[in-house]
XYZ file of C-alpha atoms in Angstrom:
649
model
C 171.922 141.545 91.994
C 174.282 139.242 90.032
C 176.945 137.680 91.857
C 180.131 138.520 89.773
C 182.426 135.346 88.770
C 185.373 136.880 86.851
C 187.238 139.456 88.607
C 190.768 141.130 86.853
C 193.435 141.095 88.329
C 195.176 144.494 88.300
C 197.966 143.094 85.991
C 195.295 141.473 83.615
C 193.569 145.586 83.598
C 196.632 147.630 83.149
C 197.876 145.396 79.882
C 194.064 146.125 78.188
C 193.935 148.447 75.401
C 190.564 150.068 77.628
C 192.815 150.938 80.437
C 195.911 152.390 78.946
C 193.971 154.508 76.638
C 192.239 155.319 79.728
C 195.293 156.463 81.249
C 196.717 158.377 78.239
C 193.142 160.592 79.004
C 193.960 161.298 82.377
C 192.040 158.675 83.773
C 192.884 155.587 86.218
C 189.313 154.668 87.533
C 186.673 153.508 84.795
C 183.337 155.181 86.091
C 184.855 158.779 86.147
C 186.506 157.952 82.814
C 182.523 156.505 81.325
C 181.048 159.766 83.045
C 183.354 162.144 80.764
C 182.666 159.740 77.439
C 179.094 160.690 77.906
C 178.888 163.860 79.060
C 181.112 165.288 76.105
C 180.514 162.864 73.361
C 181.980 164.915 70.787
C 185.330 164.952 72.910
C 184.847 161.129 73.236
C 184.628 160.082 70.067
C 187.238 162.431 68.615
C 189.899 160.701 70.915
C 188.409 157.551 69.712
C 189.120 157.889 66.181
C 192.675 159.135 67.154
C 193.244 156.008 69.296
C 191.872 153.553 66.667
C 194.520 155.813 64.116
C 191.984 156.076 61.766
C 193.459 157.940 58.376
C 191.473 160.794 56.917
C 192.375 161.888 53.460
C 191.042 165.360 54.262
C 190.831 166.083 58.040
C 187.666 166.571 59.501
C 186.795 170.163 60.804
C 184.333 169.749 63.595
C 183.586 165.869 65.400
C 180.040 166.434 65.795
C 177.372 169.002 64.361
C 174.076 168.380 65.697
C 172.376 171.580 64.297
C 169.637 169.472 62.973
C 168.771 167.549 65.635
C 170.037 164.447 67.818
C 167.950 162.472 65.522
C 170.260 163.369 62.459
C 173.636 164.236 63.479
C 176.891 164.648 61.074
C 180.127 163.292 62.621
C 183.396 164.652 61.272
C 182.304 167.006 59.391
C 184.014 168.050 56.123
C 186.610 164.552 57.041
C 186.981 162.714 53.894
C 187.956 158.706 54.091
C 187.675 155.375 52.629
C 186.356 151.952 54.946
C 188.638 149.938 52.831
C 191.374 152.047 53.336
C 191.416 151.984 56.528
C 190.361 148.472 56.735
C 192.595 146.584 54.049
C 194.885 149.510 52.476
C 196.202 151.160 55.455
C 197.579 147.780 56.507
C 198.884 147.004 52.529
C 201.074 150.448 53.138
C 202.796 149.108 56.838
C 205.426 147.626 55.940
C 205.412 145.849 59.716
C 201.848 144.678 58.312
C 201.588 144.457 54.723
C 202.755 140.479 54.660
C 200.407 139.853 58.016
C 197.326 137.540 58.082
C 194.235 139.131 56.914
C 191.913 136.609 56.565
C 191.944 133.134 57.115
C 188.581 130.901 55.641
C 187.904 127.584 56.120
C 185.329 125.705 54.549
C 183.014 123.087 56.242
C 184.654 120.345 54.180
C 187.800 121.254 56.396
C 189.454 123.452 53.103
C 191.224 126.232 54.122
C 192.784 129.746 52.658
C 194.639 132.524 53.440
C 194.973 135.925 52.507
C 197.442 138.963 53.929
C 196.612 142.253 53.952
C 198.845 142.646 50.661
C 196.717 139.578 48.814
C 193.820 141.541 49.931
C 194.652 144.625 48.714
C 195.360 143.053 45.152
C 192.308 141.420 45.034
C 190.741 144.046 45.828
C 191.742 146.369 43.441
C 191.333 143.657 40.726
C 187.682 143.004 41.808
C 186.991 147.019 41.924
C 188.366 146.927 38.293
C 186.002 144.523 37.387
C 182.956 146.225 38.722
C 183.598 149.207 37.409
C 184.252 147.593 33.817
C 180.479 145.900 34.212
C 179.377 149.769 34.702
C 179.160 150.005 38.532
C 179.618 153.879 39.606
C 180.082 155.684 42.887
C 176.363 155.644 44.223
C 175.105 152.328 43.012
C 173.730 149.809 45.613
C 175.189 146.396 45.025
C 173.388 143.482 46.719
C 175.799 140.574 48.067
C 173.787 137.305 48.715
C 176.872 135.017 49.525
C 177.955 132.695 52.051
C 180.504 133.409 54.084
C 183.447 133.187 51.436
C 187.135 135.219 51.552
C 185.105 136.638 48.221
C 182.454 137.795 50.302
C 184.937 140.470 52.374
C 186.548 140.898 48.842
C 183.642 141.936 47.390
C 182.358 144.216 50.722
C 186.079 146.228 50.409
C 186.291 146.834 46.373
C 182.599 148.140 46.393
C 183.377 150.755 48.729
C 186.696 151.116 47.326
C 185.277 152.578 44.302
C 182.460 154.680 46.385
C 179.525 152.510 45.650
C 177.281 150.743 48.454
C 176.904 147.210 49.319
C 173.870 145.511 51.097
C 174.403 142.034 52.530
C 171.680 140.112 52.379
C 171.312 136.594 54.563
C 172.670 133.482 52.365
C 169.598 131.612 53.425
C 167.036 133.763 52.552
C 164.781 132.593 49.356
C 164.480 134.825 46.064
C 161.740 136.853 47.173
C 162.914 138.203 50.425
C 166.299 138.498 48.058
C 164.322 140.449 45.497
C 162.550 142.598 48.480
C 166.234 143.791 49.524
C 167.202 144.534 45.827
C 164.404 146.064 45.217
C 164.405 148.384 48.360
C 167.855 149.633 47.618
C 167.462 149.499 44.036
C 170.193 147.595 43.665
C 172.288 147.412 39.832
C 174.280 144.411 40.528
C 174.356 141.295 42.276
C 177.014 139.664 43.761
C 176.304 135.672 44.935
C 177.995 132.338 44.706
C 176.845 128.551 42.730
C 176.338 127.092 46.444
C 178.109 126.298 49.604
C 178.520 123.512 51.585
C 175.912 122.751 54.976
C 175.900 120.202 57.187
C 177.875 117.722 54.493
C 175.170 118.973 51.624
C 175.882 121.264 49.286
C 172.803 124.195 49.265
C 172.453 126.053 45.537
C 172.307 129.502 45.412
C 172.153 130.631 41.838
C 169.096 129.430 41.581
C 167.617 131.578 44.262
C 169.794 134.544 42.915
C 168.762 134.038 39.296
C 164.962 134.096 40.473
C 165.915 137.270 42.594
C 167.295 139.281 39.599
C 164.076 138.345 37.926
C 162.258 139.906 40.467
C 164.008 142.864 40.623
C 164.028 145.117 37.428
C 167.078 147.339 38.730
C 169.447 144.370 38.905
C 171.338 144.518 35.539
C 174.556 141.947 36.284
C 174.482 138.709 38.350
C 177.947 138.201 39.300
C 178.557 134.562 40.081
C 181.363 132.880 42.667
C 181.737 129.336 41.777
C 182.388 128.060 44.967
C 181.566 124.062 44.391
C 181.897 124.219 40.764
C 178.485 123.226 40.254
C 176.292 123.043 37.034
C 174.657 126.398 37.065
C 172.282 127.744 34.526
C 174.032 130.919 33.038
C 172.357 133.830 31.379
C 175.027 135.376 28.915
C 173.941 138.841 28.846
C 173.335 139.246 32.477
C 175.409 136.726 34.149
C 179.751 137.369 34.827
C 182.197 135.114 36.567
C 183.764 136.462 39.138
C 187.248 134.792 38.055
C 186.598 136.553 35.027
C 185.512 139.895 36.638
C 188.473 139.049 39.022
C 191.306 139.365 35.763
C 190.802 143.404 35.047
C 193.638 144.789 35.341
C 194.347 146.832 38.794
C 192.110 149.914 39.901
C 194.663 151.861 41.928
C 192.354 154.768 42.511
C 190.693 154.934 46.640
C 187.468 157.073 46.586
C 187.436 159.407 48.766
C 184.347 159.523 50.474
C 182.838 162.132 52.606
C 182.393 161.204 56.083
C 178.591 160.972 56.007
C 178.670 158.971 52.528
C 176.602 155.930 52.418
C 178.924 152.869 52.954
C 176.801 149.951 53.708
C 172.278 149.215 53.538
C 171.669 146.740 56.432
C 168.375 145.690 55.991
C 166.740 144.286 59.265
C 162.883 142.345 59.680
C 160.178 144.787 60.353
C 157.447 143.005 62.607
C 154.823 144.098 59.707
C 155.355 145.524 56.283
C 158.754 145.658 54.545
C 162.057 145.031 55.476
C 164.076 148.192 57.450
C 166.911 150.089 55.723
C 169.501 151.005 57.884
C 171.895 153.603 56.311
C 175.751 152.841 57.266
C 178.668 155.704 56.738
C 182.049 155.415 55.954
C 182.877 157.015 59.373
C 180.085 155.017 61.248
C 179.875 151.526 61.328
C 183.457 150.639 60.669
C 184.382 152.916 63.518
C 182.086 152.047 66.414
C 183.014 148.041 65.233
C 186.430 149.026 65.749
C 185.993 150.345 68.663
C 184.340 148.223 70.104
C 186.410 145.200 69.285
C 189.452 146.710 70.094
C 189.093 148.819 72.940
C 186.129 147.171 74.497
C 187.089 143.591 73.722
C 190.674 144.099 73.457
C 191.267 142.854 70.559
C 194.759 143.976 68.861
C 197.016 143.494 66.180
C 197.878 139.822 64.689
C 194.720 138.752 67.103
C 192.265 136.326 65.748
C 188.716 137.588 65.862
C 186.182 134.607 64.780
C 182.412 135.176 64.972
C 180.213 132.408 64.258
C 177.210 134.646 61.984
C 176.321 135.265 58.716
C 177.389 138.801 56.093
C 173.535 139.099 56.329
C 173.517 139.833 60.092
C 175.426 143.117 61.895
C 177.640 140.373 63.539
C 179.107 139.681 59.955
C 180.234 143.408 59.052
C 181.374 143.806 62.607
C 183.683 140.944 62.346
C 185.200 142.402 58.803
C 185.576 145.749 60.356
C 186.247 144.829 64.206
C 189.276 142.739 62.793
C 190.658 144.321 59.798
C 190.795 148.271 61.134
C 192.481 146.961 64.124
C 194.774 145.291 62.403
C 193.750 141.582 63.490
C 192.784 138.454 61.437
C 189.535 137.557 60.439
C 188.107 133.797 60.341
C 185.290 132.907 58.289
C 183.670 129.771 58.503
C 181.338 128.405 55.926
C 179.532 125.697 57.595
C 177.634 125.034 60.880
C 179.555 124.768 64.400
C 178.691 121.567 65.170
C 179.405 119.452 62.377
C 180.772 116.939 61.496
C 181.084 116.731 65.457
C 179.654 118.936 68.289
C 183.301 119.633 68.864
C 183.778 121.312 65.183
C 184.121 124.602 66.951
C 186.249 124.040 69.228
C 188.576 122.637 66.586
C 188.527 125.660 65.011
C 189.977 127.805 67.704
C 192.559 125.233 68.129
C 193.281 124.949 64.532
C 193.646 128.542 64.080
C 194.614 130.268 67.566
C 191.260 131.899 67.462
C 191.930 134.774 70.625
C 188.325 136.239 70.542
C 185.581 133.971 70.011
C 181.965 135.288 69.281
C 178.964 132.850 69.898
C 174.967 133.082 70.669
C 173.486 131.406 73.720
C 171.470 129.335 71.486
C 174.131 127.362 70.385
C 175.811 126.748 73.918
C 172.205 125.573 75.153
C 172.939 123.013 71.812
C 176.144 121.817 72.511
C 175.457 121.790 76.801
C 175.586 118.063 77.174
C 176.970 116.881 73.547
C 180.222 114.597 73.717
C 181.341 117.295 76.375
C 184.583 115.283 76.466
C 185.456 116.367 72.752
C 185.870 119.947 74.259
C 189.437 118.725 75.791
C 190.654 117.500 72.573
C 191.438 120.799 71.482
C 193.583 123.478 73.178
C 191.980 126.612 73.485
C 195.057 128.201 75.353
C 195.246 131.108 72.658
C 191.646 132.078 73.691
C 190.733 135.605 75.764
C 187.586 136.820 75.114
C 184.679 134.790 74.572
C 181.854 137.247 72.932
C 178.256 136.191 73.001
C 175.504 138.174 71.523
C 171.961 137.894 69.852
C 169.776 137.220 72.701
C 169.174 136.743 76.258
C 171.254 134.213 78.265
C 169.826 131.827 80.890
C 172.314 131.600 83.585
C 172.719 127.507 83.628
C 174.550 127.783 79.809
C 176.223 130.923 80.454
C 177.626 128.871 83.523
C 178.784 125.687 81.465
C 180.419 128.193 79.227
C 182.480 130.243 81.489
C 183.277 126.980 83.428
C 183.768 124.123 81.286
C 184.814 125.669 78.120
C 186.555 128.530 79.932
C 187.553 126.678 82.741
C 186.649 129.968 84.924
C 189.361 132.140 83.446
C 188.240 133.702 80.362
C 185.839 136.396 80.486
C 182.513 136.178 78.756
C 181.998 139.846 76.911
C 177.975 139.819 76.291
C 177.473 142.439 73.772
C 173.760 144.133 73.128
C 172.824 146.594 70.695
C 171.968 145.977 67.124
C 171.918 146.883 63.148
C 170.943 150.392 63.740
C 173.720 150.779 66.651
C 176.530 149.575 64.215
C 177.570 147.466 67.487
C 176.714 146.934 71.013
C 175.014 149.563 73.313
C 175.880 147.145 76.565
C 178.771 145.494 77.334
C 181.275 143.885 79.285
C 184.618 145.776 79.786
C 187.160 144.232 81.013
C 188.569 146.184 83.746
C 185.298 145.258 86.009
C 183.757 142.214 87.114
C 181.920 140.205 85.380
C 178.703 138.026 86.352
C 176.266 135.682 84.621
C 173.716 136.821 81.832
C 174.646 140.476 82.864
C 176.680 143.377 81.339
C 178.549 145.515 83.463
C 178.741 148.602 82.004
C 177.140 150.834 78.668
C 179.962 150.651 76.264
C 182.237 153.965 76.449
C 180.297 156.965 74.847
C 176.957 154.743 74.936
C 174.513 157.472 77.189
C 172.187 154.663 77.857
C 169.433 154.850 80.895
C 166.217 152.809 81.656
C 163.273 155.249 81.720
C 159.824 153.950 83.123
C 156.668 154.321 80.842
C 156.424 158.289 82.080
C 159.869 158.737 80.672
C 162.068 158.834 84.186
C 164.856 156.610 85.019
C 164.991 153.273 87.266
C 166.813 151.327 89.014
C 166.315 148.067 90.263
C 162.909 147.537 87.973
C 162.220 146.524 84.340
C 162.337 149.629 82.257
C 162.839 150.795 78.230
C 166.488 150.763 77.212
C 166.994 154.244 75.789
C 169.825 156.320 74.661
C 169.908 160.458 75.140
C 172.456 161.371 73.394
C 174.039 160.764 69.807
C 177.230 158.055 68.799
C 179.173 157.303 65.820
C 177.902 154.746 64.360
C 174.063 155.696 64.641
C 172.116 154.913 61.556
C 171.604 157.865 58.822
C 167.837 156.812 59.005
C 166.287 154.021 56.636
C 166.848 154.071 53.215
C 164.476 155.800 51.678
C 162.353 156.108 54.501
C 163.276 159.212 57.238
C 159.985 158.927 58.609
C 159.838 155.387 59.527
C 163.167 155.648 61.265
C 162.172 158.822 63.611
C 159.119 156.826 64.512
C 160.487 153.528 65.153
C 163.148 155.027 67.402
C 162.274 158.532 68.692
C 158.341 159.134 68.969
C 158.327 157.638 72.496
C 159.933 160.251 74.201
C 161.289 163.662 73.612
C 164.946 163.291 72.148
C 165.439 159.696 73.345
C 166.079 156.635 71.411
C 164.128 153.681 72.341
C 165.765 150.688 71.352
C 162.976 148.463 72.124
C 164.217 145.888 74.647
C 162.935 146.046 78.212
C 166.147 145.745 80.896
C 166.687 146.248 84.562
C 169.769 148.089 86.263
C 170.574 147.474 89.459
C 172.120 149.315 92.382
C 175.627 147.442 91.608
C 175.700 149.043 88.044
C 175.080 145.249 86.801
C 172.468 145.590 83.640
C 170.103 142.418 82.467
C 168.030 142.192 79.089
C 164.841 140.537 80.506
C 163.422 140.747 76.167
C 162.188 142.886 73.740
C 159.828 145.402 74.981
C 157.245 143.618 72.390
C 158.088 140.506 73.423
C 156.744 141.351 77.542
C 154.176 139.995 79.565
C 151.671 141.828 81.409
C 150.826 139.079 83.833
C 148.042 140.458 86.608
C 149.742 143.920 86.438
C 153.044 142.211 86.314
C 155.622 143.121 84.062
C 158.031 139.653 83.335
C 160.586 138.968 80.735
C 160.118 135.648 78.651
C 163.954 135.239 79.660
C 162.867 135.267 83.183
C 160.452 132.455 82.628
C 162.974 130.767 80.439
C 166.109 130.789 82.452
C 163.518 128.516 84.975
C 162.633 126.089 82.505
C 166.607 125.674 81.232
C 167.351 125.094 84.423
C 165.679 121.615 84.909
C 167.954 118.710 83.262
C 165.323 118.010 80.892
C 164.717 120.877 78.947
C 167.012 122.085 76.088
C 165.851 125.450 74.911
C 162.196 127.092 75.721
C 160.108 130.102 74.044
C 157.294 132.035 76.040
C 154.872 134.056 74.782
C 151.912 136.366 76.290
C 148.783 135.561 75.273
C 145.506 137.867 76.031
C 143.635 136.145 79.014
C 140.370 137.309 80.540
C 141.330 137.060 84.555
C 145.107 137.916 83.941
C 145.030 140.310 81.594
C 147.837 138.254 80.190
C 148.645 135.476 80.224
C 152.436 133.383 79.570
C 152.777 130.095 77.401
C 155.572 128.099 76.844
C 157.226 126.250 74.442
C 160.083 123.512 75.492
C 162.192 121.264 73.251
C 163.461 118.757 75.285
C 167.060 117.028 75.441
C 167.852 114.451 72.908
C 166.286 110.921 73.830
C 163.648 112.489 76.220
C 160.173 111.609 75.334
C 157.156 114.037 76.565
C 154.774 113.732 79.266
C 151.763 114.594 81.340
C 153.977 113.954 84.699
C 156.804 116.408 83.001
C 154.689 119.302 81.962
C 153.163 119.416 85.013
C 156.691 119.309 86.662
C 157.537 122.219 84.692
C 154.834 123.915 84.832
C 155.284 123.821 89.375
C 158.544 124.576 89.169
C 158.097 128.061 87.037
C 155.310 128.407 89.834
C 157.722 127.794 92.381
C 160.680 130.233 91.244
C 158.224 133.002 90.487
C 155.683 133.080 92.008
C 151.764 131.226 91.842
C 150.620 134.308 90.260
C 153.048 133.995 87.381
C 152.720 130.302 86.598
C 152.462 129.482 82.963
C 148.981 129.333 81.465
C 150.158 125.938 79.095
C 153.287 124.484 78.205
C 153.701 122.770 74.789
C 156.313 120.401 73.505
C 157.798 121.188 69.933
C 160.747 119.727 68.060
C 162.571 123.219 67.860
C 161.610 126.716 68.268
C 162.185 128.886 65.272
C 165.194 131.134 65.044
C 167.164 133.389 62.391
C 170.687 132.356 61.277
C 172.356 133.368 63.877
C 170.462 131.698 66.142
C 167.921 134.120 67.729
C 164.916 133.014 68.682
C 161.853 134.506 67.164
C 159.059 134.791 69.763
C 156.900 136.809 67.614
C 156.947 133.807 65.277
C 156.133 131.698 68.084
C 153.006 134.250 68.768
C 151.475 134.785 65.421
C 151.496 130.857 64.400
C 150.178 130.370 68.132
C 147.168 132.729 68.105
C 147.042 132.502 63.867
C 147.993 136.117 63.618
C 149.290 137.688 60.495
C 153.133 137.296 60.294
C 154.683 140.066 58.699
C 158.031 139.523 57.942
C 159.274 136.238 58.492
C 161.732 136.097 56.047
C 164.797 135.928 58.138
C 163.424 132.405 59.625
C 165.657 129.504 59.149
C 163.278 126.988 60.295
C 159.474 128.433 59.116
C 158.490 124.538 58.777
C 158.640 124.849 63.032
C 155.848 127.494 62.726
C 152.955 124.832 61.388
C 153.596 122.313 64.222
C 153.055 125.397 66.874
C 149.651 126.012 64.561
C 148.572 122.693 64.805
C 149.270 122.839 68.905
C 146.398 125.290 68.760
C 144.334 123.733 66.730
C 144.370 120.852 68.623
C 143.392 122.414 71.722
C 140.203 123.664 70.024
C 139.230 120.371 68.835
């Protein structure tokens, strides 16, 4: 079990948003109150909606109808609404709210602006104008390939404004995993920008865009943000300037969508073949974000909620709608966290009174270490919640975090679920305990168990993470596809999603993600997380991040190898391999001591900084990839090639 570090007081748990909404159920102790969320789900989530004030144009008649299946069910039925009504125009109409921060942006040359929800709203409608002059209807699929700009959210909210659907797409992505997207959702327009600024270098993105919309016969505008002004080759019969598009005059009309309409297409990487589709409502995503932010993370109105990710990646749309429908500011940042300084992030919080903070554990491993003095520059007294999602934690970062940054105070809210979930299946509410790399609880209305291969729940051993019953907020399968999304999630066992990431639950109620279920090791009948093996290796002063694989061995069945980039300045050696190669031995056991341990520059990650071990494994064993299009760093991939080759020579 997980020794817990952060323990409420019962002052701190009465003023959350969990608990008083707890008590306005009936309810004053939290595991009778999660007990009730997922017996009666439809009850649950109809109180939800209330408590979030959600407004429905046409009320909806029934919370839940499950007639065809858990696989495929219809929340609110008959409700009609709009995502950026209640996101951006419900707010324009408060007078209380109407002049409140929005959205604050601030670029990585230290540029800043600001927007309340009443500049919103007119941009908005202006932008919605403009689309629907270029011939955009309710129905059409517009891809967004920007950076994180204030345009970017513009965009998201006058698209669904006017009932179309928008598909973010990562801003580092190249033209043909662009084009891929497009092409999926059959996208009419494209929304991008000339560049943006990374790491003091400005990166072009027209280029990429134009190449895109070559490759993609549906895509009949190319609507351009000129964000650095650059020269840009411009096509005049497909291309339109957004400042242009921007000067229509006003589109006052909301549409108002059915509950189940399609609001959002976020695609995610398939480990072979093409990319997945997941279908977003109007009543899904922006709801269980919501929700989660604001009753689970307490975050409330005139809060500021800033989540270091990209519009491509669930974490973006879940900071838009996670702020805005609760009534909180959004920051964007365009640029990366630790630059021109390590300390660039902190600076941010300070700058802007960030109160909910949203990081990965790969970029706390980074910073561990870095001009650690820079940290008490800034004041971070406005902080709460620090959020931290992605990927597994090892528990020396996760302890640098809560103490040095935190300073032991401020809870550390690790959130697990993914693009499908529209949010986080495991969390860390805030009327319990907290303790390293764990989560303490499902999130309310989350029916989530850990079944053994036979199908029966465990405790205290690595099992599937599954889900029984049905949530708001559940993908309306892929785009496209129905049958690809009942057997990626519900071919396992019989009315059970299986998320695909192996955890253990203890006797204490204290969860851990040990991986993806793809991602374990068999070792000599032994199942063991790569985090397990990892957490080890962090551990020794030495080591910055690591990556371990499985690899098919003839005594073991399986067998682990691992992949270590050391701390800056360190150079590589026989003496330190074998060091780390004992000391997994020694904290595990001789039976699960690492076949090899490699060296590498970095390990190869997405965007938002998760590590991609099935990227480590193909270019390791010379496998065929699939989809690796959501790599940052595929250049990483032909040094772990050539590790293998050299071990044949």
């Amino acid at each position: 079990m997980s020794k817990t570090v952060w323990h409420p007081t019962s002052e701190y748990i009465e003023k959350t948003r969990l608990y008083q909404w707890m008590k306005k159920l009936g309810h004053s102790d939290y595991d009778s109150f999660f007990n009730k969320t997922i017996e009666d789900v439809s009850w649950f989530w109809s109180e939800a909606e209330k408590e979030l004030d959600i407004p429905w144009y046409q009320p909806y008649t029934k919370t839940l109808n499950d007639a065809n299946g858990i696989e495929w069910p219809v929340w609110f039925e008959n409700g009609s609404l709009n995502a950026a009504h209640l996101s951006i125009g419900k707010w324009a109409e408060d007078s209380n709210m109407v002049e409140k921060k929005a959205l604050i942006w601030e670029g990585e040359d230290g540029k800043t602006r600001t927007f309340t929800f009443s500049d919103m709203q007119e941009e908005m409608d202006r932008v919605a104008a403009g689309l629907r002059k270029i011939g955009l209807r309710k129905g059409d699929v517009v891809g967004i390939y920007m950076p994180m700009l204030p345009e970017t959210v513009i965009a998201m909210m006058a698209i669904s404004k006017m009932g179309a659907v928008f598909a973010p797409v990562f801003s580092g992505y190249g033209a043909e995993a662009v084009a891929t997207r497009l092409n999926a959702g059959e996208a009419k327009v494209l929304i991008t920008a000339d560049g943006f600024m990374r790491r003091g270098r400005a990166v072009m993105m027209k280029e990429e865009a134009d190449r895109a919309a070559e490759l993609s016969p549906s895509v009949e505008k190319v609507v351009v943000v000129r964000r650095l002004k650059a020269n840009i080759e411009w096509n005049e019969t497909r291309d339109v300037d957004w400042q242009d598009m921007r000067n229509s005059e006003s589109y006052e009309e909301t549409e108002e969508m059915d509950s189940q309409d399609a609001l959002m297409l976020l695609y995610t990487s398939g480990t072979t073949g093409k990319p997945k589709g997941a279908v977003h409502t109007h009543s899904g995503f922006p709801i269980k974000a919501a929700f989660d932010a604001g009753i689970g993370m307490d975050v409330k109105k005139e809060d500021v909620l800033f989540w270091y990710t990209d519009m491509g990646w669930m974490m973006g749309p879940f900071l838009v709608y996670g702020g805005l429908v609760n009534g909180a500011t959004i920051l964007l940042y365009e640029g990366t966290p630790d630059f021109p300084k390590t300390d660039r992030i902190w600076e941010l919080v300070a700058k802007h009174k960030v109160t909910h903070l949203g990081i990965s554990p790969t970029l706390i491993r980074s910073l561990m270490g870095q001009d650690e003095e820079n940290i008490d520059q800034h004041s971070l007294e406005t902080l709460r919640v620090i959020g931290s999602t992605g990927e597994p934690w090892n528990p020396e970062p996760w302890m640098w975090l809560f103490e040095r940054v935190g300073q032991k105070k401020i809870p550390i809210f690790n959130y697990s679920g993914g693009t499908e979930i529209a949010g986080g299946i495991l969390g860390n509410v805030l009327v319990r305990p907290i303790g390293p790399i764990t989560f303490n609880s499902p999130l309310p209305g989350m029916a989530a168990n850990v079944y053994d291969p036979n199908g029966k729940p465990v405790t205290n051993e690595v099992g599937e993470l599954v889900i029984t019953k049905p949530w708001v907020g559940m993908t309306k399968g892929f785009w496209g596809d129905p049958e690809r999304y009942l057997n990626a999630y519900w071919n396992r066992f019989d009315q059970t999603w299986v998320h695909g990431d192996w955890v253990i639950k203890d006797s204490e109620g204290q969860w851990t993600i040990t991986g993806r279920s793809d991602d374990i090791l068999n070792v000599a009948g032994k199942r063991l997380g790569p985090a397990e093996v990892e957490s080890v290796l962090v551990a020794h002063e030495a080591v910055k991040e690591a990556g371990t694989i499985g690899i098919p061995d003839e005594v073991k069945g399986e067998a682990a190898i691992c992949f270590v980039v050391l701390q800056q300045h360190l150079s590589e050696s026989d003496s330190l391999k074998h060091e780390l190669l004992m000391l997994v031995s020694e904290k595990l056991g001789k039976a699960l001591k690492p076949k090899d341990l490699y060296f590498v520059s970095d390990l190869p990650k997405t965007r938002n900084a998760k590590v991609m071990r099935r990227a480590i494994k193909t270019a390791y064993l010379g496998l065929e990839a699939g989809d690796l299009s959501a790599l940052e760093n595929p250049q990483v991939l032909r040094e772990i090639e050539k590790l293998k080759e050299n071990v044949k020579k």
